[in-house]
PDB file of C-alpha atoms and ligand atoms in Angstrom:
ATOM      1  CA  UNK A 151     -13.059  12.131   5.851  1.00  0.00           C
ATOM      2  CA  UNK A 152     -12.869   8.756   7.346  1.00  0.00           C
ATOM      3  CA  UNK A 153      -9.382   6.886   6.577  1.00  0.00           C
ATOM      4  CA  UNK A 154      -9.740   3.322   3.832  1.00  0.00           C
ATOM      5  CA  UNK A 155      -8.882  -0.145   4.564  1.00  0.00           C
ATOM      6  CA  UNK A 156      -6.050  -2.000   2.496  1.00  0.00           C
ATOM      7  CA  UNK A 157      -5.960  -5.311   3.761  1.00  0.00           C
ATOM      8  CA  UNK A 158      -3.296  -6.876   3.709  1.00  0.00           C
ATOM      9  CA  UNK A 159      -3.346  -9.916   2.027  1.00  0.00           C
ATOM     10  CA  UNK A 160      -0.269 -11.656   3.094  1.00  0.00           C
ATOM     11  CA  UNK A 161      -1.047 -11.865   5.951  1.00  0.00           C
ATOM     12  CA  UNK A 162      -4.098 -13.846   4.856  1.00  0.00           C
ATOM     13  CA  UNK A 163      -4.507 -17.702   4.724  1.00  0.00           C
ATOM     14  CA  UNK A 164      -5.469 -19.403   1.193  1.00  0.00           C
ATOM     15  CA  UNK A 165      -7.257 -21.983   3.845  1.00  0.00           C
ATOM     16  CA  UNK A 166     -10.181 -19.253   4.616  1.00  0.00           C
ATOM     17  CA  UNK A 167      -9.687 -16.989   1.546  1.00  0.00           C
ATOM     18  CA  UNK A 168     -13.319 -17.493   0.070  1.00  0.00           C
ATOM     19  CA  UNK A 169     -14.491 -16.687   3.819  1.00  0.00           C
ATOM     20  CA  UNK A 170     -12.393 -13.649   3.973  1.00  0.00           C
ATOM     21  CA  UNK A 171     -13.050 -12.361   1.018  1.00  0.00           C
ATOM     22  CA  UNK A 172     -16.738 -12.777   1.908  1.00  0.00           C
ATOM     23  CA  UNK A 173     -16.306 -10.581   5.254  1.00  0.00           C
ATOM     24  CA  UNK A 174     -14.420  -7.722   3.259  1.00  0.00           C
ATOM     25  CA  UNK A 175     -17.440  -7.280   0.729  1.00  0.00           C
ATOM     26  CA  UNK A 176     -19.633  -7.047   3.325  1.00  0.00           C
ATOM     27  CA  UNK A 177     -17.817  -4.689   5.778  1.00  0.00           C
ATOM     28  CA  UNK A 178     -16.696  -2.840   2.588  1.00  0.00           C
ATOM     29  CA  UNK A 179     -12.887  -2.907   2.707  1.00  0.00           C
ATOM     30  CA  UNK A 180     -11.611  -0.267   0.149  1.00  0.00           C
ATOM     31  CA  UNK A 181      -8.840  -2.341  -1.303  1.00  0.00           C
ATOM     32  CA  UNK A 182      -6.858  -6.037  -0.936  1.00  0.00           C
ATOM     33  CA  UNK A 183      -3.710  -5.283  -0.562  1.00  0.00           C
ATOM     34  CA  UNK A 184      -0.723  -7.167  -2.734  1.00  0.00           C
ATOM     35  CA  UNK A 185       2.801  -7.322  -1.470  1.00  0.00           C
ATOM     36  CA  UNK A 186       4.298  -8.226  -4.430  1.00  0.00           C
ATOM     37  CA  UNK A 187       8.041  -9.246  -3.335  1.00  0.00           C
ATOM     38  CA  UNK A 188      11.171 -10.664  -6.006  1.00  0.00           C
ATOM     39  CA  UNK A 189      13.434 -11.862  -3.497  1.00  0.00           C
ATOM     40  CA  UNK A 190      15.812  -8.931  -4.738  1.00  0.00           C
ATOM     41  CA  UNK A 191      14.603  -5.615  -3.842  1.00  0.00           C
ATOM     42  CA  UNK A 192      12.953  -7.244  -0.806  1.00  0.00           C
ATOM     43  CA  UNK A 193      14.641  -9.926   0.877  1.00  0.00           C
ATOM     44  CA  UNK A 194      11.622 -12.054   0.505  1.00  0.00           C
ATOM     45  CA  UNK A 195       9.354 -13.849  -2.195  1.00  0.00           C
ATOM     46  CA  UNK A 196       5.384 -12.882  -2.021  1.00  0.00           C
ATOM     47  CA  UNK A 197       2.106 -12.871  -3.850  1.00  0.00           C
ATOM     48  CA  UNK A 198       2.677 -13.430  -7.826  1.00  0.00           C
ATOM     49  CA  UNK A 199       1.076 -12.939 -10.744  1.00  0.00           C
ATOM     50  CA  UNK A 200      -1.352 -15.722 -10.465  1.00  0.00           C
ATOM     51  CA  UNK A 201      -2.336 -15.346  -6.952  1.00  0.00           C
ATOM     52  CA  UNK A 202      -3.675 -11.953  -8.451  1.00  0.00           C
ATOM     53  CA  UNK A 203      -5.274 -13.801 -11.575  1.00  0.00           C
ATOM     54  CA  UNK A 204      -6.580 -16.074  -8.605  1.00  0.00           C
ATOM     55  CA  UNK A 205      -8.238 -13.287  -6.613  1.00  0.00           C
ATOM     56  CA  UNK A 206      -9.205 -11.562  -9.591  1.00  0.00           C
ATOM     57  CA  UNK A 207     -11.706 -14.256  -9.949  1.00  0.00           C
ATOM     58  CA  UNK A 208     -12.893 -14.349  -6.248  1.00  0.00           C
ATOM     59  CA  UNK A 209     -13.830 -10.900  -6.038  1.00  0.00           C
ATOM     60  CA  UNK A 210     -14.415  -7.451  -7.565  1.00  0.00           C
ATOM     61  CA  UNK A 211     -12.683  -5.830  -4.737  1.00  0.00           C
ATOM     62  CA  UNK A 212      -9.482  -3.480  -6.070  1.00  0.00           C
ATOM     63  CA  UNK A 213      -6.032  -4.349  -5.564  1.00  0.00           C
ATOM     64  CA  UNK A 214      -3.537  -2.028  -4.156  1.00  0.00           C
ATOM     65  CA  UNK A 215      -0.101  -3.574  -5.625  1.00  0.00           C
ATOM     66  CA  UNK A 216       2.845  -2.713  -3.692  1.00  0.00           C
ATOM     67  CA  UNK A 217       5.263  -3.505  -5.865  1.00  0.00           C
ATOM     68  CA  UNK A 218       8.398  -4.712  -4.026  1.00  0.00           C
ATOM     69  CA  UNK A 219      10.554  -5.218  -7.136  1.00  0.00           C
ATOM     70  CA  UNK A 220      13.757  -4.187  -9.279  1.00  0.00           C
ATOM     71  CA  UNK A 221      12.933  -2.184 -11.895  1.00  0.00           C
ATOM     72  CA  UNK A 222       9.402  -2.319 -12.019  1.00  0.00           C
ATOM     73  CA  UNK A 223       9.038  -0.332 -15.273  1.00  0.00           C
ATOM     74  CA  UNK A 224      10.044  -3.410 -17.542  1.00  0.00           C
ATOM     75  CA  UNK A 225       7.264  -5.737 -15.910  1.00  0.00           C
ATOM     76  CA  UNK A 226       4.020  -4.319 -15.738  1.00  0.00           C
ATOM     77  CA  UNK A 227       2.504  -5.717 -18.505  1.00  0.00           C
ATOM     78  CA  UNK A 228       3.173  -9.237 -16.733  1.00  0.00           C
ATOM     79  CA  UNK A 229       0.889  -8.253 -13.783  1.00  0.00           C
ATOM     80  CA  UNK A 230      -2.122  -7.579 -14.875  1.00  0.00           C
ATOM     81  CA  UNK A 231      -3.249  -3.978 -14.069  1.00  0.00           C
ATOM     82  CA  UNK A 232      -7.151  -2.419 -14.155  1.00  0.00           C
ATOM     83  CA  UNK A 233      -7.663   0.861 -13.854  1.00  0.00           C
ATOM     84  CA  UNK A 234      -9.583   0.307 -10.310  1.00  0.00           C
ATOM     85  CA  UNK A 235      -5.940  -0.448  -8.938  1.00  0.00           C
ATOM     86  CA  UNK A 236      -3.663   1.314  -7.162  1.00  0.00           C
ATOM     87  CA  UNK A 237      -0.031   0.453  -8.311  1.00  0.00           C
ATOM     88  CA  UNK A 238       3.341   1.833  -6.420  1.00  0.00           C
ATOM     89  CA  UNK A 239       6.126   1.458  -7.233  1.00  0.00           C
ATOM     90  CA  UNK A 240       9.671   2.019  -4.905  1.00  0.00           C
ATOM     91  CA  UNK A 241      11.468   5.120  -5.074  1.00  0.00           C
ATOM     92  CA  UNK A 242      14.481   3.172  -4.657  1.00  0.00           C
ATOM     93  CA  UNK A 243      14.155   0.387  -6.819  1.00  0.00           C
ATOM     94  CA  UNK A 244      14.686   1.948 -10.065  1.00  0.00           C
ATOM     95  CA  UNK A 245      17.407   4.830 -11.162  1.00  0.00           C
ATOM     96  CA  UNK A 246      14.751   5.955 -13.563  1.00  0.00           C
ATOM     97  CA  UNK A 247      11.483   6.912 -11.374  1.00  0.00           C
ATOM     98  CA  UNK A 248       9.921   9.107 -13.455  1.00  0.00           C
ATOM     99  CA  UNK A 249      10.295   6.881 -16.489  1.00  0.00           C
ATOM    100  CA  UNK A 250       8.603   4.627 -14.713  1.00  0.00           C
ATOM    101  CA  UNK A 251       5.623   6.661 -13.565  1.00  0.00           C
ATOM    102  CA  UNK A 252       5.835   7.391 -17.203  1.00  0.00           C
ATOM    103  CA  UNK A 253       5.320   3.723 -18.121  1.00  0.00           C
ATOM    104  CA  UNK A 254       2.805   3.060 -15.777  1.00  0.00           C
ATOM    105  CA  UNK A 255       0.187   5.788 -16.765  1.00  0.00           C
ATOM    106  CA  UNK A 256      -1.481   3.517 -19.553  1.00  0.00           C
ATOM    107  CA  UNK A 257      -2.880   1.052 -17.236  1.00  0.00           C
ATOM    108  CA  UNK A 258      -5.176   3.915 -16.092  1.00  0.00           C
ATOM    109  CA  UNK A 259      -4.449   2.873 -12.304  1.00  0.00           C
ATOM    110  CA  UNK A 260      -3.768   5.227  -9.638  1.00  0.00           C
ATOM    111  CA  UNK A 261       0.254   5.786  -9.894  1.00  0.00           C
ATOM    112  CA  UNK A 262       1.746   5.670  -6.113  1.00  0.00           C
ATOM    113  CA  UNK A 263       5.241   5.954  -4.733  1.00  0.00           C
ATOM    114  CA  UNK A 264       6.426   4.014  -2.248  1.00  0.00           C
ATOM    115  CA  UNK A 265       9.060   4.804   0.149  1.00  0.00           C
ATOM    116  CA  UNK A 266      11.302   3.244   2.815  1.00  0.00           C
ATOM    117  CA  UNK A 267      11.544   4.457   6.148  1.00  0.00           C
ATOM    118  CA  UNK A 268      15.064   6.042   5.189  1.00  0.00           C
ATOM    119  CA  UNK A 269      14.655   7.629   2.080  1.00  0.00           C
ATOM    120  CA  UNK A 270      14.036  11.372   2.698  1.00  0.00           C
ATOM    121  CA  UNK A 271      10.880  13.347   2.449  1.00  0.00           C
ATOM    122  CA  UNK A 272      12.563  15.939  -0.396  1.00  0.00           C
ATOM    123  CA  UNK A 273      12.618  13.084  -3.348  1.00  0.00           C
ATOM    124  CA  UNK A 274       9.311  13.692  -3.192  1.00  0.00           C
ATOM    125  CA  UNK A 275       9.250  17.112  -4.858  1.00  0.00           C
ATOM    126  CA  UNK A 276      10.367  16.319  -7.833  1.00  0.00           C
ATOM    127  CA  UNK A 277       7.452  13.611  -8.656  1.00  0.00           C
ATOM    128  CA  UNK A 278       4.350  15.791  -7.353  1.00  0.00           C
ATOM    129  CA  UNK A 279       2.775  15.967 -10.775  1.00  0.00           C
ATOM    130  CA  UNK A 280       3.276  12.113 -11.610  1.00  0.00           C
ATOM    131  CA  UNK A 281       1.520  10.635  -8.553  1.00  0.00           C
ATOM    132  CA  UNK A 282      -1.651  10.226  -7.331  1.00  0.00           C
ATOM    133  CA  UNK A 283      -0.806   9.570  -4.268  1.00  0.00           C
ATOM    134  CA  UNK A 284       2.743   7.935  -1.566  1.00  0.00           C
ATOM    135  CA  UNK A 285       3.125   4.419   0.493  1.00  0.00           C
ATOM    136  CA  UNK A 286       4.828   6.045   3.343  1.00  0.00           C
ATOM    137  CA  UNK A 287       6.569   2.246   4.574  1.00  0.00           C
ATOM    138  CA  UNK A 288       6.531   2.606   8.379  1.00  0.00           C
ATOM    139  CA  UNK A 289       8.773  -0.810   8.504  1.00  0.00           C
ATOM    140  CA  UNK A 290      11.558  -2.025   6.364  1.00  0.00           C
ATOM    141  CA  UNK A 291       9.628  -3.682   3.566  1.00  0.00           C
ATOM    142  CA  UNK A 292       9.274  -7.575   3.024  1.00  0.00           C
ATOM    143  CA  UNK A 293       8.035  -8.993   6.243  1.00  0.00           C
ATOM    144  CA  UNK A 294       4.457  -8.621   7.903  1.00  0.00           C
ATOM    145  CA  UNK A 295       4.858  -8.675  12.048  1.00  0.00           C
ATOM    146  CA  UNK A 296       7.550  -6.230  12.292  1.00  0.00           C
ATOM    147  CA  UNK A 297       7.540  -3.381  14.610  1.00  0.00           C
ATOM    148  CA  UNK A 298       7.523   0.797  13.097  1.00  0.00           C
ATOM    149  CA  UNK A 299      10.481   2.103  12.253  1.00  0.00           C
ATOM    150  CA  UNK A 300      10.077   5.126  15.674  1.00  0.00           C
ATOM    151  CA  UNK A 301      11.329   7.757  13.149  1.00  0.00           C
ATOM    152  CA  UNK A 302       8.610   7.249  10.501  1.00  0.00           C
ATOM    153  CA  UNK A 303       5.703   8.895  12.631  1.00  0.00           C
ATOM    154  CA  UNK A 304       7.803  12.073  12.644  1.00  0.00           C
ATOM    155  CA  UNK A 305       8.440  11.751   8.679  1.00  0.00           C
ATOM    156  CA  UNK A 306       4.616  11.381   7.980  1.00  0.00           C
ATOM    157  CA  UNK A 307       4.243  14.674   9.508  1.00  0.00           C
ATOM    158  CA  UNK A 308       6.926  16.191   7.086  1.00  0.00           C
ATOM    159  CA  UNK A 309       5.377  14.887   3.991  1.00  0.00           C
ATOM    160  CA  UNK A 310       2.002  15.871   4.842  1.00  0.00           C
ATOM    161  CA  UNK A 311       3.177  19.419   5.583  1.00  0.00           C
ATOM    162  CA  UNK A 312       5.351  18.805   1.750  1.00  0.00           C
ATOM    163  CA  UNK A 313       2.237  18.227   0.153  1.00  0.00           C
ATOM    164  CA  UNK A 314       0.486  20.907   1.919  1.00  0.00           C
ATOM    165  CA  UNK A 315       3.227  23.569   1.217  1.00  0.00           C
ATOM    166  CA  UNK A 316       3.671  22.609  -2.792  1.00  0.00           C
ATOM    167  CA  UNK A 317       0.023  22.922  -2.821  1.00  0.00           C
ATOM    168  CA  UNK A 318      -0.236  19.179  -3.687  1.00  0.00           C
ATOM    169  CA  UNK A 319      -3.082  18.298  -0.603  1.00  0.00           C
ATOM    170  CA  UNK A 320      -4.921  16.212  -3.308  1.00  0.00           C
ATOM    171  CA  UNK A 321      -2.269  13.741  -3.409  1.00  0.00           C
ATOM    172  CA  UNK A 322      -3.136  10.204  -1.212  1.00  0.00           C
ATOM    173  CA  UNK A 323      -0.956   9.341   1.765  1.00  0.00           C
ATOM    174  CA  UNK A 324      -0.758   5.611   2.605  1.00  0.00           C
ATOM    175  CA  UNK A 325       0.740   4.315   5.363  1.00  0.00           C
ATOM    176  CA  UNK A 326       1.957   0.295   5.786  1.00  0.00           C
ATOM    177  CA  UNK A 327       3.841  -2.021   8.191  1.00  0.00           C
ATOM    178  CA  UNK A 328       2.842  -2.349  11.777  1.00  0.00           C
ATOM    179  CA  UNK A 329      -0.243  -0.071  11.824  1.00  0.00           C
ATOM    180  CA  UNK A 330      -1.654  -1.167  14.988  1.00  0.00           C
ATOM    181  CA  UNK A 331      -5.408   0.423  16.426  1.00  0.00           C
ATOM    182  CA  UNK A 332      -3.403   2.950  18.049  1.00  0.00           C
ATOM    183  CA  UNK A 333      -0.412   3.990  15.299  1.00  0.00           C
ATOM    184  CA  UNK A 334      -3.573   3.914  12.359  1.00  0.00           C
ATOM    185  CA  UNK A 335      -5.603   6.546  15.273  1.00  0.00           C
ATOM    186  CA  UNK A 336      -2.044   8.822  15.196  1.00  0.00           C
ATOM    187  CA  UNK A 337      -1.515   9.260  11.823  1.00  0.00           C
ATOM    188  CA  UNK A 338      -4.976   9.611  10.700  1.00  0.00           C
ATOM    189  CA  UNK A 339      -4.599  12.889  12.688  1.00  0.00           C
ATOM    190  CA  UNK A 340      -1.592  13.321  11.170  1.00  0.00           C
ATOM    191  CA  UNK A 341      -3.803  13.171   7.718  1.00  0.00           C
ATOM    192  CA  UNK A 342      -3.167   9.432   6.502  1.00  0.00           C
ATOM    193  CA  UNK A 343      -5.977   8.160   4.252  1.00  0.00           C
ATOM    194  CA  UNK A 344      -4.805   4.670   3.413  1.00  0.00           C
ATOM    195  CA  UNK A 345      -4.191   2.319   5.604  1.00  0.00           C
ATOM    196  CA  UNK A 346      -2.551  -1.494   5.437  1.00  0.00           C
ATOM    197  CA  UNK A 347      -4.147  -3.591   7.548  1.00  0.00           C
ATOM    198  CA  UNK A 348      -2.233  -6.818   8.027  1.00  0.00           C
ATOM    199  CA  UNK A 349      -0.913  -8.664  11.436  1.00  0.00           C
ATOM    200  CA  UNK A 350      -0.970  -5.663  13.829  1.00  0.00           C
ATOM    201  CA  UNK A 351      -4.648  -5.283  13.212  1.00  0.00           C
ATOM    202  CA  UNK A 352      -7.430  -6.710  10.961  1.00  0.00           C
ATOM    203  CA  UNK A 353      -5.510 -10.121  10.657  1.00  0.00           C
ATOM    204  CA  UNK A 354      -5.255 -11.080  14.636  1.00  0.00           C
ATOM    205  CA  UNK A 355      -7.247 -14.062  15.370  1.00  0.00           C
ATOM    206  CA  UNK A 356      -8.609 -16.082  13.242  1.00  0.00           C
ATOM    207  CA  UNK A 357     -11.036 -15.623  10.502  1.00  0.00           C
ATOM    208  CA  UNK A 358     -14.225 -15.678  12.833  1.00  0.00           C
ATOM    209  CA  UNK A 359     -12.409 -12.649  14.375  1.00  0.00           C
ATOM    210  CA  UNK A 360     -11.514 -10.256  11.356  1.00  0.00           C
ATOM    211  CA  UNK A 361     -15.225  -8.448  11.163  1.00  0.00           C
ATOM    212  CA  UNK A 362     -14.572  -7.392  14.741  1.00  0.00           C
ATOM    213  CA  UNK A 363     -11.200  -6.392  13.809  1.00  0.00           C
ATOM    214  CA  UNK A 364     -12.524  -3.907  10.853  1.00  0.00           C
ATOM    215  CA  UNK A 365     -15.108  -2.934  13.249  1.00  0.00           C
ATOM    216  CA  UNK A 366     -12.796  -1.587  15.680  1.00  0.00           C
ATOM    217  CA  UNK A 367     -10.207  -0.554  13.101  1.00  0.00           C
ATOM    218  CA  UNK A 368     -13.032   1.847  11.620  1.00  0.00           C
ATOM    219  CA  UNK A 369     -14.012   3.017  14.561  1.00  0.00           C
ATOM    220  CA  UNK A 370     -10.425   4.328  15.044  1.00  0.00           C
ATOM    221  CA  UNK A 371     -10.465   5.742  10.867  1.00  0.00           C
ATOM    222  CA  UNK A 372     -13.546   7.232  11.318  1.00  0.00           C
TER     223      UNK A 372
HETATM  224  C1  DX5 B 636       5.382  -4.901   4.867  1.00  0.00           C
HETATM  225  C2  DX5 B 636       4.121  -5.170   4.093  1.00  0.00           C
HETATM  226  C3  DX5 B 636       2.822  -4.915   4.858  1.00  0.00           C
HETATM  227  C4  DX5 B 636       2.715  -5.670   6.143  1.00  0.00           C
HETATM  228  C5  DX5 B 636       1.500  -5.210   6.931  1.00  0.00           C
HETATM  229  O1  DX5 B 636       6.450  -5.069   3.955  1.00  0.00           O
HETATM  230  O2  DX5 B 636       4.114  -4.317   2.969  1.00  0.00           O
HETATM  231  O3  DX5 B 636       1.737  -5.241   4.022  1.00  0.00           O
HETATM  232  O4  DX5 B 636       2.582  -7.021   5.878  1.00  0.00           O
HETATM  233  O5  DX5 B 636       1.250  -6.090   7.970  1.00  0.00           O
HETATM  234  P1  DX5 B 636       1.797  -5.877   9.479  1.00  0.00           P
HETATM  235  O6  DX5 B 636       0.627  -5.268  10.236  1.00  0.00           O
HETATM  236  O7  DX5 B 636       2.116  -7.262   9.941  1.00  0.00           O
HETATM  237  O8  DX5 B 636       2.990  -4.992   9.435  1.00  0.00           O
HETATM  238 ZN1   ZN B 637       2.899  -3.447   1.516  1.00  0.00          ZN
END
């Protein structure tokens, strides 16, 4: 099954955002991407709640919400979930992760956990039946540009062998930060399905350049 585009829109300028927006529904990008960041669980601030409202308007594209904050489970109602979203949350940003799976299954959204590049595979198993799906971060999280974490290409391998030995194969594996033409074309053989598509590929150039970019990017998913 060919791999989906989540682009990643903070990497995105609000100068050509009608334009880009334009390009995705035509080339059929999956999802938009929202690095939301609270300048405490991330060393950086990012896309709020009304830059969501904002797109929300623009387009009927779903949003992928990476949710880059300190306990998440006492501020989703402030963020304005559908149930064509994808929401995860951060392993390590809350003591009470199943709670807050817990908390997020009214919205009706697809329920994803994120983790960092040094959190172990095994906190997975515990979570299998809450989650539709993991944001394997292939960077430290909070910055677009950075380069992968080496280590992180060997850990996708152990969590799609996890999922594959708990008999959990359904479950989505997205991968984000730094997935260049050629680290997307290694772990979609490694069985990545989601990808984020921010500096390292969709969003080089300018906007006259980004339908090339998904061009070539799906050529390499396919
Ligand atoms: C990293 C962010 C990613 C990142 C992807 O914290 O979650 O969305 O911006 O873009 P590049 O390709 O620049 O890593
Ligand atoms: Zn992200």
């Amino acid at each position: 099954m060919s791999g989906k585009i989540s682009a990643s829109m903070m990497c995105s300028n609000l100068v050509d955002l009608k334009e880009t927006l334009r390009i995705f529904e035509e080339e059929g990008v999956e999802y938009l991407h929202i690095d939301m960041m609270d300048g405490t669980f991330v060393p950086n601030f990012g896309l709020g709640v009304d830059y969501i409202r904002g797109l929300r308007e623009l387009t009927s594209i779903p949003l992928d919400m990476h949710l880059m904050i300190k306990d998440p489970e006492y501020k989703f109602q402030w963020i304005g979930i559908k149930e064509t979203d994808v929401v995860s949350i951060h392993y390590e940003s809350t003591f009470q992760v199943q709670r807050a799976l817990d908390y997020l299954q009214p919205f009706g959204c697809k329920r994803f956990l994120a983790i960092n590049p040094a959190t172990p595979v095994y906190v997975l198993e515990e979570v299998m039946d809450y989650i539709d799906g993991i944001n394997l971060l292939m960077v430290n999280p909070g910055f677009a540009g950075q380069k992968i974490v080496p280590s992180t290409l060997k850990k996708a391998e152990k969590v799609i062998q996890l999922l594959y030995d708990m008999h959990h194969e359904n479950i989505t594996v997205e991968v984000d930060g730094n997935i260049t033409y050629e680290n997307a074309a290694i772990l979609k053989n490694l069985g990545a399905e989601l990808f984020v598509a921010g500096s390292s590929s969709l969003f080089k150039g300018k906007v006259s350049q980004y339908r090339n970019n998904i061009i070539r990017l799906r050529e390499v998913l396919s």
